C-alpha cells in the first residue's frame, strides 16, 4: 500500500541535508546552460540597457563569464548576418531575446521568435540572419568560451576568421 506511510518510512528528504545534492554555483549540463539563458532572458532589466545597434556591423557585448563559459549579448539590425560558421570546439545555446532571427543550416531554415532557443554541439555549421524589418537581440552562451569561429562557404572547407560571437 502506498500512502503517507511511505513518507513516514523514508522521511522528508528536505529534512536530511546530507541526502541533497549541493546547489551548483555555475551550470555544468546542457539543461543548466539552457536554464541560465532563460533566466538571463527573463531579467530584461539586466540586459536591455546595454543593447546598442550598429548599422555597419553586428554589435556584441560579453555579458558574463564563469568557469569555462561565457555569455554574449548581440544585436542585429535588419539584413545583418553571421555568415555560415561553426564555433570550433565550443558548444552553445542561442536564445532570442527580442525581434526575430532566422537560422539556416544543412537541415533547413527556421524562424526564431523571442524565447526560442537553439542548442548546438562543437562543429555545428549554421548561419544566423535578421531577415525581419525590425532589429533583434540574442543571447549566446558558449562552453568552453569561444576561441575560434571558422567561417564556411557553400561546400567549401572552413576558413578561420577573428572570433566574433554568433
CSV table of N, CA and C in Angstrom, one decimal:
chain,number,residue,atom,x,y,z
A,1,UNK,N,0.8,-1.2,0.0
A,1,UNK,CA,0.0,0.0,0.0
A,1,UNK,C,0.9,1.2,0.0
A,2,UNK,N,0.7,2.1,-1.0
A,2,UNK,CA,1.4,3.4,-1.0
A,2,UNK,C,0.5,4.4,-0.3
A,3,UNK,N,1.0,5.0,0.7
A,3,UNK,CA,0.2,6.0,1.4
A,3,UNK,C,1.2,6.9,2.1
A,4,UNK,N,0.7,7.6,3.0
A,4,UNK,CA,1.6,8.5,3.8
A,4,UNK,C,2.6,7.7,4.6
A,5,UNK,N,2.4,6.4,4.8
A,5,UNK,CA,3.4,5.6,5.5
A,5,UNK,C,4.7,5.5,4.8
A,6,UNK,N,4.7,5.6,3.4
A,6,UNK,CA,6.0,5.6,2.7
A,6,UNK,C,6.8,6.8,3.0
A,7,UNK,N,6.1,8.0,3.2
A,7,UNK,CA,6.8,9.2,3.5
A,7,UNK,C,7.3,9.0,5.0
A,8,UNK,N,6.6,8.4,5.8
A,8,UNK,CA,7.0,8.3,7.2
A,8,UNK,C,8.2,7.4,7.3
A,9,UNK,N,8.3,6.3,6.5
A,9,UNK,CA,9.4,5.4,6.5
A,9,UNK,C,10.7,6.2,5.9
A,10,UNK,N,10.5,6.8,4.8
A,10,UNK,CA,11.7,7.5,4.2
A,10,UNK,C,12.0,8.8,4.8
A,11,UNK,N,11.1,9.4,5.4
A,11,UNK,CA,11.3,10.7,6.0
A,11,UNK,C,11.3,11.8,4.9
A,12,UNK,N,11.3,13.0,5.3
A,12,UNK,CA,11.3,14.1,4.4
A,12,UNK,C,12.8,14.4,3.9
A,13,UNK,N,13.1,14.2,2.7
A,13,UNK,CA,14.5,14.4,2.2
A,13,UNK,C,15.0,15.8,2.5
A,14,UNK,N,14.1,16.8,2.5
A,14,UNK,CA,14.5,18.2,2.8
A,14,UNK,C,14.9,18.4,4.2
A,15,UNK,N,14.6,17.4,5.0
A,15,UNK,CA,15.0,17.5,6.4
A,15,UNK,C,16.3,16.8,6.7
A,16,UNK,N,16.8,16.1,5.7
A,16,UNK,CA,18.1,15.4,5.8
A,16,UNK,C,19.1,16.0,4.8
A,17,UNK,N,19.8,17.1,5.2
A,17,UNK,CA,20.6,17.8,4.2
A,17,UNK,C,21.7,17.0,3.6
A,18,UNK,N,22.2,15.9,4.3
A,18,UNK,CA,23.3,15.2,3.6
A,18,UNK,C,22.8,14.3,2.5
A,19,UNK,N,21.5,14.2,2.3
A,19,UNK,CA,20.9,13.4,1.2
A,19,UNK,C,20.7,14.3,-0.1
A,20,UNK,N,20.8,15.6,0.1
A,20,UNK,CA,20.5,16.6,-1.0
A,20,UNK,C,21.8,16.9,-1.8
A,21,UNK,N,21.7,17.0,-3.1
A,21,UNK,CA,22.9,17.5,-3.9
A,21,UNK,C,23.1,19.0,-3.6
A,22,UNK,N,24.3,19.4,-3.4
A,22,UNK,CA,24.5,20.8,-3.2
A,22,UNK,C,24.1,21.6,-4.5
A,23,UNK,N,23.6,22.8,-4.3
A,23,UNK,CA,23.2,23.6,-5.4
A,23,UNK,C,24.5,24.0,-6.1
A,24,UNK,N,24.5,24.0,-7.4
A,24,UNK,CA,25.7,24.4,-8.2
A,24,UNK,C,25.7,25.9,-8.4
A,25,UNK,N,26.9,26.4,-8.2
A,25,UNK,CA,27.0,27.9,-8.4
A,25,UNK,C,27.0,28.2,-9.9
A,26,UNK,N,27.5,27.3,-10.8
A,26,UNK,CA,27.6,27.5,-12.2
A,26,UNK,C,27.0,26.3,-12.9
A,27,UNK,N,26.5,26.6,-14.1
A,27,UNK,CA,25.9,25.4,-14.9
A,27,UNK,C,27.0,24.4,-15.3
A,28,UNK,N,26.6,23.2,-15.5
A,28,UNK,CA,27.5,22.2,-15.9
A,28,UNK,C,26.9,21.2,-16.9
A,29,UNK,N,25.6,21.3,-17.2
A,29,UNK,CA,25.0,20.5,-18.2
A,29,UNK,C,24.3,21.3,-19.2
A,30,UNK,N,23.9,20.7,-20.3
A,30,UNK,CA,23.2,21.4,-21.4
A,30,UNK,C,21.9,22.1,-20.8
A,31,UNK,N,21.2,21.3,-20.1
A,31,UNK,CA,19.9,21.8,-19.5
A,31,UNK,C,20.2,23.0,-18.6
A,32,UNK,N,21.3,22.9,-17.8
A,32,UNK,CA,21.6,24.0,-16.9
A,32,UNK,C,22.0,25.3,-17.7
A,33,UNK,N,22.7,25.1,-18.8
A,33,UNK,CA,23.1,26.3,-19.6
A,33,UNK,C,21.8,26.9,-20.3
A,34,UNK,N,20.9,26.0,-20.8
A,34,UNK,CA,19.7,26.5,-21.3
A,34,UNK,C,18.9,27.2,-20.3
A,35,UNK,N,18.9,26.7,-19.1
A,35,UNK,CA,18.2,27.3,-18.0
A,35,UNK,C,18.8,28.7,-17.6
A,36,UNK,N,20.1,28.8,-17.6
A,36,UNK,CA,20.8,30.1,-17.4
A,36,UNK,C,20.4,31.1,-18.4
A,37,UNK,N,20.3,30.6,-19.7
A,37,UNK,CA,19.9,31.5,-20.8
A,37,UNK,C,18.5,32.0,-20.6
A,38,UNK,N,17.6,31.1,-20.2
A,38,UNK,CA,16.2,31.5,-19.9
A,38,UNK,C,16.1,32.5,-18.8
A,39,UNK,N,16.9,32.3,-17.7
A,39,UNK,CA,16.9,33.2,-16.6
A,39,UNK,C,17.4,34.5,-17.0
A,40,UNK,N,18.5,34.6,-17.7
A,40,UNK,CA,19.0,35.9,-18.2
A,40,UNK,C,18.0,36.6,-19.1
A,41,UNK,N,17.4,35.8,-20.0
A,41,UNK,CA,16.4,36.4,-20.9
A,41,UNK,C,15.2,37.0,-20.1
A,42,UNK,N,14.8,36.4,-19.1
A,42,UNK,CA,13.7,36.9,-18.3
A,42,UNK,C,14.1,38.2,-17.5
A,43,UNK,N,15.4,38.4,-17.3
A,43,UNK,CA,15.8,39.6,-16.5
A,43,UNK,C,16.1,40.7,-17.4
A,44,UNK,N,15.1,41.2,-18.1
A,44,UNK,CA,15.3,42.3,-19.1
A,44,UNK,C,16.0,43.5,-18.6
A,45,UNK,N,15.8,43.8,-17.3
A,45,UNK,CA,16.5,45.0,-16.7
A,45,UNK,C,18.0,44.8,-16.7
A,46,UNK,N,18.5,43.6,-16.7
A,46,UNK,CA,19.9,43.4,-16.7
A,46,UNK,C,20.6,43.6,-18.1
A,47,UNK,N,19.9,43.2,-19.2
A,47,UNK,CA,20.5,43.2,-20.5
A,47,UNK,C,20.0,44.4,-21.4
A,48,UNK,N,18.7,44.8,-21.3
A,48,UNK,CA,18.2,45.8,-22.2
A,48,UNK,C,18.9,47.1,-22.2
A,49,UNK,N,19.3,47.6,-21.0
A,49,UNK,CA,20.0,48.9,-21.1
A,49,UNK,C,21.4,48.9,-21.8
A,50,UNK,N,21.9,47.7,-21.9
A,50,UNK,CA,23.3,47.5,-22.6
A,50,UNK,C,23.2,47.5,-24.1
A,51,UNK,N,22.0,47.1,-24.6
A,51,UNK,CA,21.9,46.9,-26.1
A,51,UNK,C,22.2,48.1,-26.9
A,52,UNK,N,23.0,48.0,-27.9
A,52,UNK,CA,23.2,49.1,-28.9
A,52,UNK,C,23.0,48.5,-30.3
A,53,UNK,N,22.7,49.3,-31.2
A,53,UNK,CA,22.6,48.9,-32.6
A,53,UNK,C,23.6,49.6,-33.5
A,54,UNK,N,24.2,48.8,-34.4
A,54,UNK,CA,25.2,49.3,-35.3
A,54,UNK,C,24.8,48.9,-36.7
A,55,UNK,N,24.6,49.9,-37.5
A,55,UNK,CA,24.2,49.7,-38.9
A,55,UNK,C,25.3,49.1,-39.8
A,56,UNK,N,26.6,49.2,-39.3
A,56,UNK,CA,27.7,48.7,-40.1
A,56,UNK,C,28.2,47.3,-39.8
A,57,UNK,N,28.0,46.9,-38.6
A,57,UNK,CA,28.3,45.5,-38.2
A,57,UNK,C,27.5,45.1,-37.0
A,58,UNK,N,27.4,43.8,-36.8
A,58,UNK,CA,26.7,43.3,-35.6
A,58,UNK,C,27.4,43.8,-34.4
A,59,UNK,N,26.6,44.2,-33.4
A,59,UNK,CA,27.1,44.7,-32.1
A,59,UNK,C,27.1,43.5,-31.2
A,60,UNK,N,28.1,43.4,-30.3
A,60,UNK,CA,28.2,42.3,-29.3
A,60,UNK,C,28.8,42.8,-28.1
A,61,UNK,N,28.4,42.2,-27.0
A,61,UNK,CA,29.0,42.6,-25.7
A,61,UNK,C,29.0,41.3,-24.8
A,62,UNK,N,30.2,41.1,-24.2
A,62,UNK,CA,30.3,40.0,-23.3
A,62,UNK,C,29.6,40.3,-22.0
A,63,UNK,N,28.5,39.6,-21.7
A,63,UNK,CA,27.7,39.9,-20.5
A,63,UNK,C,28.2,39.3,-19.2
A,64,UNK,N,28.8,38.1,-19.4
A,64,UNK,CA,29.2,37.4,-18.1
A,64,UNK,C,30.2,36.3,-18.5
A,65,UNK,N,31.0,35.9,-17.6
A,65,UNK,CA,31.9,34.8,-17.7
A,65,UNK,C,31.7,33.9,-16.5
A,66,UNK,N,32.0,32.6,-16.6
A,66,UNK,CA,32.0,31.7,-15.5
A,66,UNK,C,33.1,30.7,-15.7
A,67,UNK,N,33.2,29.7,-14.9
A,67,UNK,CA,34.3,28.8,-15.1
A,67,UNK,C,34.2,28.0,-16.4
A,68,UNK,N,34.9,28.4,-17.4
A,68,UNK,CA,34.9,27.7,-18.7
A,68,UNK,C,33.8,28.2,-19.7
A,69,UNK,N,33.0,29.1,-19.3
A,69,UNK,CA,32.0,29.5,-20.2
A,69,UNK,C,31.9,31.0,-20.3
A,70,UNK,N,31.2,31.5,-21.3
A,70,UNK,CA,31.0,33.0,-21.5
A,70,UNK,C,29.6,33.2,-22.1
A,71,UNK,N,29.0,34.4,-21.7
A,71,UNK,CA,27.7,34.8,-22.2
A,71,UNK,C,27.8,36.1,-23.0
A,72,UNK,N,27.3,36.1,-24.2
A,72,UNK,CA,27.4,37.2,-25.1
A,72,UNK,C,26.0,37.7,-25.4
A,73,UNK,N,25.9,39.0,-25.5
A,73,UNK,CA,24.6,39.7,-25.9
A,73,UNK,C,24.9,40.3,-27.3
A,74,UNK,N,24.1,40.0,-28.3
A,74,UNK,CA,24.3,40.5,-29.6
A,74,UNK,C,23.0,41.2,-30.1
A,75,UNK,N,23.2,42.3,-31.0
A,75,UNK,CA,22.1,42.9,-31.6
A,75,UNK,C,22.3,42.8,-33.1
A,76,UNK,N,21.1,42.8,-33.8
A,76,UNK,CA,21.1,42.5,-35.3
A,76,UNK,C,20.1,43.5,-35.9
A,77,UNK,N,20.6,44.4,-36.7
A,77,UNK,CA,19.7,45.3,-37.4
A,77,UNK,C,19.2,44.5,-38.7
A,78,UNK,N,18.1,44.9,-39.3
A,78,UNK,CA,17.6,44.1,-40.5
A,78,UNK,C,18.7,43.9,-41.5
A,79,UNK,N,18.8,42.7,-42.0
A,79,UNK,CA,19.8,42.4,-43.0
A,79,UNK,C,21.1,41.9,-42.5
A,80,UNK,N,21.4,42.0,-41.2
A,80,UNK,CA,22.7,41.6,-40.7
A,80,UNK,C,22.7,40.1,-40.6
A,81,UNK,N,23.9,39.5,-40.8
A,81,UNK,CA,24.1,38.0,-40.8
A,81,UNK,C,25.4,37.7,-40.2
A,82,UNK,N,25.4,36.5,-39.6
A,82,UNK,CA,26.7,36.0,-39.0
A,82,UNK,C,27.6,35.4,-40.1
A,83,UNK,N,27.0,35.0,-41.3
A,83,UNK,CA,27.7,34.2,-42.2
A,83,UNK,C,27.7,32.8,-41.8
A,84,UNK,N,27.9,31.9,-42.7
A,84,UNK,CA,27.9,30.5,-42.3
A,84,UNK,C,29.2,30.1,-41.6
A,85,UNK,N,29.0,29.5,-40.4
A,85,UNK,CA,30.2,29.3,-39.5
A,85,UNK,C,29.9,28.2,-38.5
A,86,UNK,N,30.9,27.7,-37.8
A,86,UNK,CA,30.8,26.9,-36.7
A,86,UNK,C,31.5,27.5,-35.5
A,87,UNK,N,31.5,26.9,-34.4
A,87,UNK,CA,32.1,27.5,-33.2
A,87,UNK,C,33.3,26.7,-32.6
A,88,UNK,N,34.0,26.1,-33.6
A,88,UNK,CA,35.2,25.4,-33.2
A,88,UNK,C,34.9,24.3,-32.2
A,89,UNK,N,35.6,24.3,-31.1
A,89,UNK,CA,35.4,23.2,-30.0
A,89,UNK,C,34.3,23.6,-29.0
A,90,UNK,N,33.7,24.7,-29.2
A,90,UNK,CA,32.6,25.2,-28.2
A,90,UNK,C,31.3,24.7,-28.6
A,91,UNK,N,30.5,24.3,-27.5
A,91,UNK,CA,29.1,24.1,-27.6
A,91,UNK,C,28.4,25.4,-27.3
A,92,UNK,N,27.1,25.5,-27.6
A,92,UNK,CA,26.4,26.7,-27.3
A,92,UNK,C,24.9,26.6,-27.2
A,93,UNK,N,24.4,27.7,-26.6
A,93,UNK,CA,22.9,27.9,-26.5
A,93,UNK,C,22.7,29.3,-27.1
A,94,UNK,N,21.8,29.4,-28.1
A,94,UNK,CA,21.4,30.7,-28.6
A,94,UNK,C,19.9,30.9,-28.2
A,95,UNK,N,19.7,32.1,-27.6
A,95,UNK,CA,18.3,32.4,-27.2
A,95,UNK,C,17.9,33.8,-27.8
A,96,UNK,N,16.8,33.8,-28.4
A,96,UNK,CA,16.3,35.1,-29.0
A,96,UNK,C,15.6,35.9,-27.9
A,97,UNK,N,16.1,37.1,-27.7
A,97,UNK,CA,15.5,38.0,-26.6
A,97,UNK,C,14.5,38.9,-27.1
A,98,UNK,N,14.7,39.5,-28.3
A,98,UNK,CA,13.7,40.4,-28.9
A,98,UNK,C,13.9,40.3,-30.4
A,99,UNK,N,12.8,40.6,-31.1
A,99,UNK,CA,12.8,40.6,-32.6
A,99,UNK,C,12.7,39.1,-33.1
A,100,UNK,N,13.1,38.9,-34.3
A,100,UNK,CA,13.1,37.6,-34.9
A,100,UNK,C,14.3,37.4,-35.7
A,101,UNK,N,14.9,36.2,-35.5
A,101,UNK,CA,16.1,35.8,-36.3
A,101,UNK,C,15.7,34.6,-37.1
A,102,UNK,N,16.5,34.3,-38.2
A,102,UNK,CA,16.4,33.1,-39.0
A,102,UNK,C,17.7,32.3,-38.8
A,103,UNK,N,17.6,31.0,-38.5
A,103,UNK,CA,18.8,30.2,-38.5
A,103,UNK,C,18.7,29.3,-39.7
A,104,UNK,N,19.8,29.3,-40.5
A,104,UNK,CA,19.9,28.4,-41.7
A,104,UNK,C,21.0,27.4,-41.4
A,105,UNK,N,20.7,26.1,-41.7
A,105,UNK,CA,21.7,25.1,-41.5
A,105,UNK,C,21.5,24.0,-42.6
A,106,UNK,N,22.3,23.0,-42.6
A,106,UNK,CA,22.1,21.9,-43.6
A,106,UNK,C,20.7,21.3,-43.5
A,107,UNK,N,20.1,21.3,-42.4
A,107,UNK,CA,18.8,20.7,-42.2
A,107,UNK,C,17.6,21.7,-42.6
A,108,UNK,N,17.9,22.9,-43.0
A,108,UNK,CA,16.9,23.8,-43.4
A,108,UNK,C,17.0,25.1,-42.7
A,109,UNK,N,15.9,25.9,-42.8
A,109,UNK,CA,15.8,27.2,-42.3
A,109,UNK,C,14.7,27.3,-41.3
A,110,UNK,N,14.9,28.0,-40.2
A,110,UNK,CA,13.8,28.1,-39.1
A,110,UNK,C,13.8,29.5,-38.6
A,111,UNK,N,12.6,30.0,-38.4
A,111,UNK,CA,12.4,31.3,-37.8
A,111,UNK,C,12.5,31.1,-36.3
A,112,UNK,N,13.2,32.1,-35.7
A,112,UNK,CA,13.3,32.1,-34.2
A,112,UNK,C,12.7,33.3,-33.6
A,113,UNK,N,11.6,33.1,-32.9
A,113,UNK,CA,10.9,34.3,-32.3
A,113,UNK,C,11.4,34.5,-30.9
A,114,UNK,N,11.1,35.5,-30.2
A,114,UNK,CA,11.6,35.7,-28.8
A,114,UNK,C,11.2,34.5,-27.9
A,115,UNK,N,12.2,34.1,-27.2
A,115,UNK,CA,12.1,32.9,-26.3
A,115,UNK,C,12.6,31.7,-27.0
A,116,UNK,N,12.8,31.7,-28.3
A,116,UNK,CA,13.2,30.4,-29.0
A,116,UNK,C,14.7,30.2,-28.6
A,117,UNK,N,15.0,28.9,-28.4
A,117,UNK,CA,16.4,28.5,-28.1
A,117,UNK,C,16.9,27.5,-29.1
A,118,UNK,N,18.2,27.6,-29.4
A,118,UNK,CA,18.8,26.5,-30.2
A,118,UNK,C,20.1,26.1,-29.4
A,119,UNK,N,20.3,24.8,-29.3
A,119,UNK,CA,21.4,24.3,-28.6
A,119,UNK,C,22.3,23.6,-29.7
A,120,UNK,N,23.6,23.8,-29.7
A,120,UNK,CA,24.4,23.2,-30.7
A,120,UNK,C,25.7,22.7,-30.1
A,121,UNK,N,26.2,21.6,-30.8
A,121,UNK,CA,27.5,21.0,-30.4
A,121,UNK,C,28.6,21.5,-31.2
A,122,UNK,N,29.8,21.2,-30.7
A,122,UNK,CA,31.0,21.7,-31.5
A,122,UNK,C,30.9,21.2,-32.9
A,123,UNK,N,31.3,22.1,-33.9
A,123,UNK,CA,31.3,21.7,-35.3
A,123,UNK,C,30.0,21.9,-36.0
A,124,UNK,N,29.0,22.3,-35.3
A,124,UNK,CA,27.7,22.5,-35.9
A,124,UNK,C,27.8,23.8,-36.8
A,125,UNK,N,27.5,23.6,-38.1
A,125,UNK,CA,27.6,24.8,-39.0
A,125,UNK,C,26.2,25.4,-39.2
A,126,UNK,N,26.1,26.7,-39.1
A,126,UNK,CA,24.9,27.4,-39.3
A,126,UNK,C,25.1,28.9,-39.6
A,127,UNK,N,24.1,29.5,-40.0
A,127,UNK,CA,24.1,31.0,-40.3
A,127,UNK,C,22.9,31.6,-39.6
A,128,UNK,N,23.1,32.7,-38.9
A,128,UNK,CA,22.0,33.4,-38.2
A,128,UNK,C,21.9,34.7,-38.9
A,129,UNK,N,20.6,35.1,-39.2
A,129,UNK,CA,20.4,36.3,-40.0
A,129,UNK,C,19.1,37.0,-39.5
A,130,UNK,N,19.1,38.3,-39.6
A,130,UNK,CA,17.9,39.1,-39.3
A,130,UNK,C,17.2,39.4,-40.6
A,131,UNK,N,16.3,38.5,-41.0
A,131,UNK,CA,15.5,38.7,-42.2
A,131,UNK,C,14.3,39.6,-42.0
A,132,UNK,N,14.1,40.0,-40.8
A,132,UNK,CA,12.9,40.8,-40.4
A,132,UNK,C,13.1,42.3,-40.7
A,133,UNK,N,12.1,43.1,-40.5
A,133,UNK,CA,12.2,44.5,-40.7
A,133,UNK,C,12.4,45.3,-39.4
A,134,UNK,N,12.5,44.6,-38.3
A,134,UNK,CA,12.8,45.2,-37.0
A,134,UNK,C,14.1,44.6,-36.5
A,135,UNK,N,14.8,45.4,-35.6
A,135,UNK,CA,16.1,44.9,-35.0
A,135,UNK,C,15.8,43.7,-34.1
A,136,UNK,N,16.8,42.9,-33.8
A,136,UNK,CA,16.7,41.7,-33.0
A,136,UNK,C,17.8,41.7,-32.0
A,137,UNK,N,17.6,41.0,-30.9
A,137,UNK,CA,18.6,40.9,-29.8
A,137,UNK,C,18.7,39.4,-29.5
A,138,UNK,N,19.9,38.9,-29.3
A,138,UNK,CA,20.0,37.5,-28.9
A,138,UNK,C,21.1,37.3,-27.8
A,139,UNK,N,21.0,36.2,-27.1
A,139,UNK,CA,21.9,35.9,-26.0
A,139,UNK,C,22.6,34.6,-26.5
A,140,UNK,N,23.9,34.5,-26.3
A,140,UNK,CA,24.7,33.3,-26.7
A,140,UNK,C,25.5,32.9,-25.5
A,141,UNK,N,25.5,31.6,-25.2
A,141,UNK,CA,26.4,31.0,-24.2
A,141,UNK,C,27.2,30.0,-24.8
A,142,UNK,N,28.5,30.1,-24.6
A,142,UNK,CA,29.5,29.2,-25.2
A,142,UNK,C,30.3,28.4,-24.1
A,143,UNK,N,30.4,27.1,-24.3
A,143,UNK,CA,31.2,26.3,-23.3
A,143,UNK,C,32.0,25.3,-24.2
A,144,UNK,N,33.3,25.3,-24.1
A,144,UNK,CA,34.1,26.3,-23.4
A,144,UNK,C,34.0,27.6,-24.1
A,145,UNK,N,34.5,28.7,-23.5
A,145,UNK,CA,34.4,30.0,-24.1
A,145,UNK,C,34.9,30.0,-25.5
A,146,UNK,N,34.3,30.9,-26.3
A,146,UNK,CA,34.6,30.9,-27.8
A,146,UNK,C,36.0,31.4,-28.1
A,147,UNK,N,36.8,30.5,-28.7
A,147,UNK,CA,38.1,30.9,-29.1
A,147,UNK,C,38.3,30.9,-30.6
A,148,UNK,N,37.4,30.3,-31.3
A,148,UNK,CA,37.5,30.3,-32.8
A,148,UNK,C,36.1,30.3,-33.4
A,149,UNK,N,36.0,30.8,-34.6
A,149,UNK,CA,34.7,30.7,-35.3
A,149,UNK,C,35.0,30.5,-36.8
A,150,UNK,N,35.3,29.3,-37.2
A,150,UNK,CA,35.6,29.1,-38.6
A,150,UNK,C,34.5,29.4,-39.5
A,151,UNK,N,34.7,30.2,-40.5
A,151,UNK,CA,33.7,30.5,-41.5
A,151,UNK,C,33.7,29.5,-42.6
A,152,UNK,N,32.5,29.3,-43.1
A,152,UNK,CA,32.3,28.3,-44.2
A,152,UNK,C,31.6,28.9,-45.4
A,153,UNK,N,32.0,28.5,-46.6
A,153,UNK,CA,31.3,28.9,-47.8
A,153,UNK,C,30.6,27.7,-48.3
A,154,UNK,N,29.7,27.8,-49.1
A,154,UNK,CA,28.9,26.6,-49.6
A,154,UNK,C,29.8,25.5,-50.1
A,155,UNK,N,29.8,24.4,-49.5
A,155,UNK,CA,30.5,23.2,-49.9
A,155,UNK,C,32.0,23.4,-49.9
A,156,UNK,N,32.5,24.3,-49.0
A,156,UNK,CA,34.0,24.6,-49.0
A,156,UNK,C,34.5,24.3,-47.6
A,157,UNK,N,35.8,24.1,-47.5
A,157,UNK,CA,36.4,23.9,-46.2
A,157,UNK,C,36.4,25.2,-45.4
A,158,UNK,N,36.4,25.1,-44.1
A,158,UNK,CA,36.3,26.3,-43.3
A,158,UNK,C,37.5,27.2,-43.5
A,159,UNK,N,37.3,28.5,-43.4
A,159,UNK,CA,38.4,29.4,-43.4
A,159,UNK,C,38.3,30.2,-42.0
A,160,UNK,N,39.4,30.2,-41.3
A,160,UNK,CA,39.4,30.8,-40.0
A,160,UNK,C,39.3,32.4,-40.1
A,161,UNK,N,38.5,32.9,-39.1
A,161,UNK,CA,38.3,34.3,-39.0
A,161,UNK,C,38.4,34.7,-37.6
A,162,UNK,N,38.6,36.0,-37.3
A,162,UNK,CA,38.6,36.5,-36.0
A,162,UNK,C,37.4,36.1,-35.2
A,163,UNK,N,37.5,35.9,-33.9
A,163,UNK,CA,36.4,35.5,-33.1
A,163,UNK,C,35.4,36.6,-32.9
A,164,UNK,N,34.2,36.4,-33.4
A,164,UNK,CA,33.0,37.3,-33.2
A,164,UNK,C,31.9,36.4,-32.9
A,165,UNK,N,31.3,36.5,-31.7
A,165,UNK,CA,30.2,35.6,-31.3
A,165,UNK,C,29.0,35.6,-32.2
A,166,UNK,N,28.5,34.5,-32.4
A,166,UNK,CA,27.3,34.3,-33.3
A,166,UNK,C,26.5,33.1,-32.9
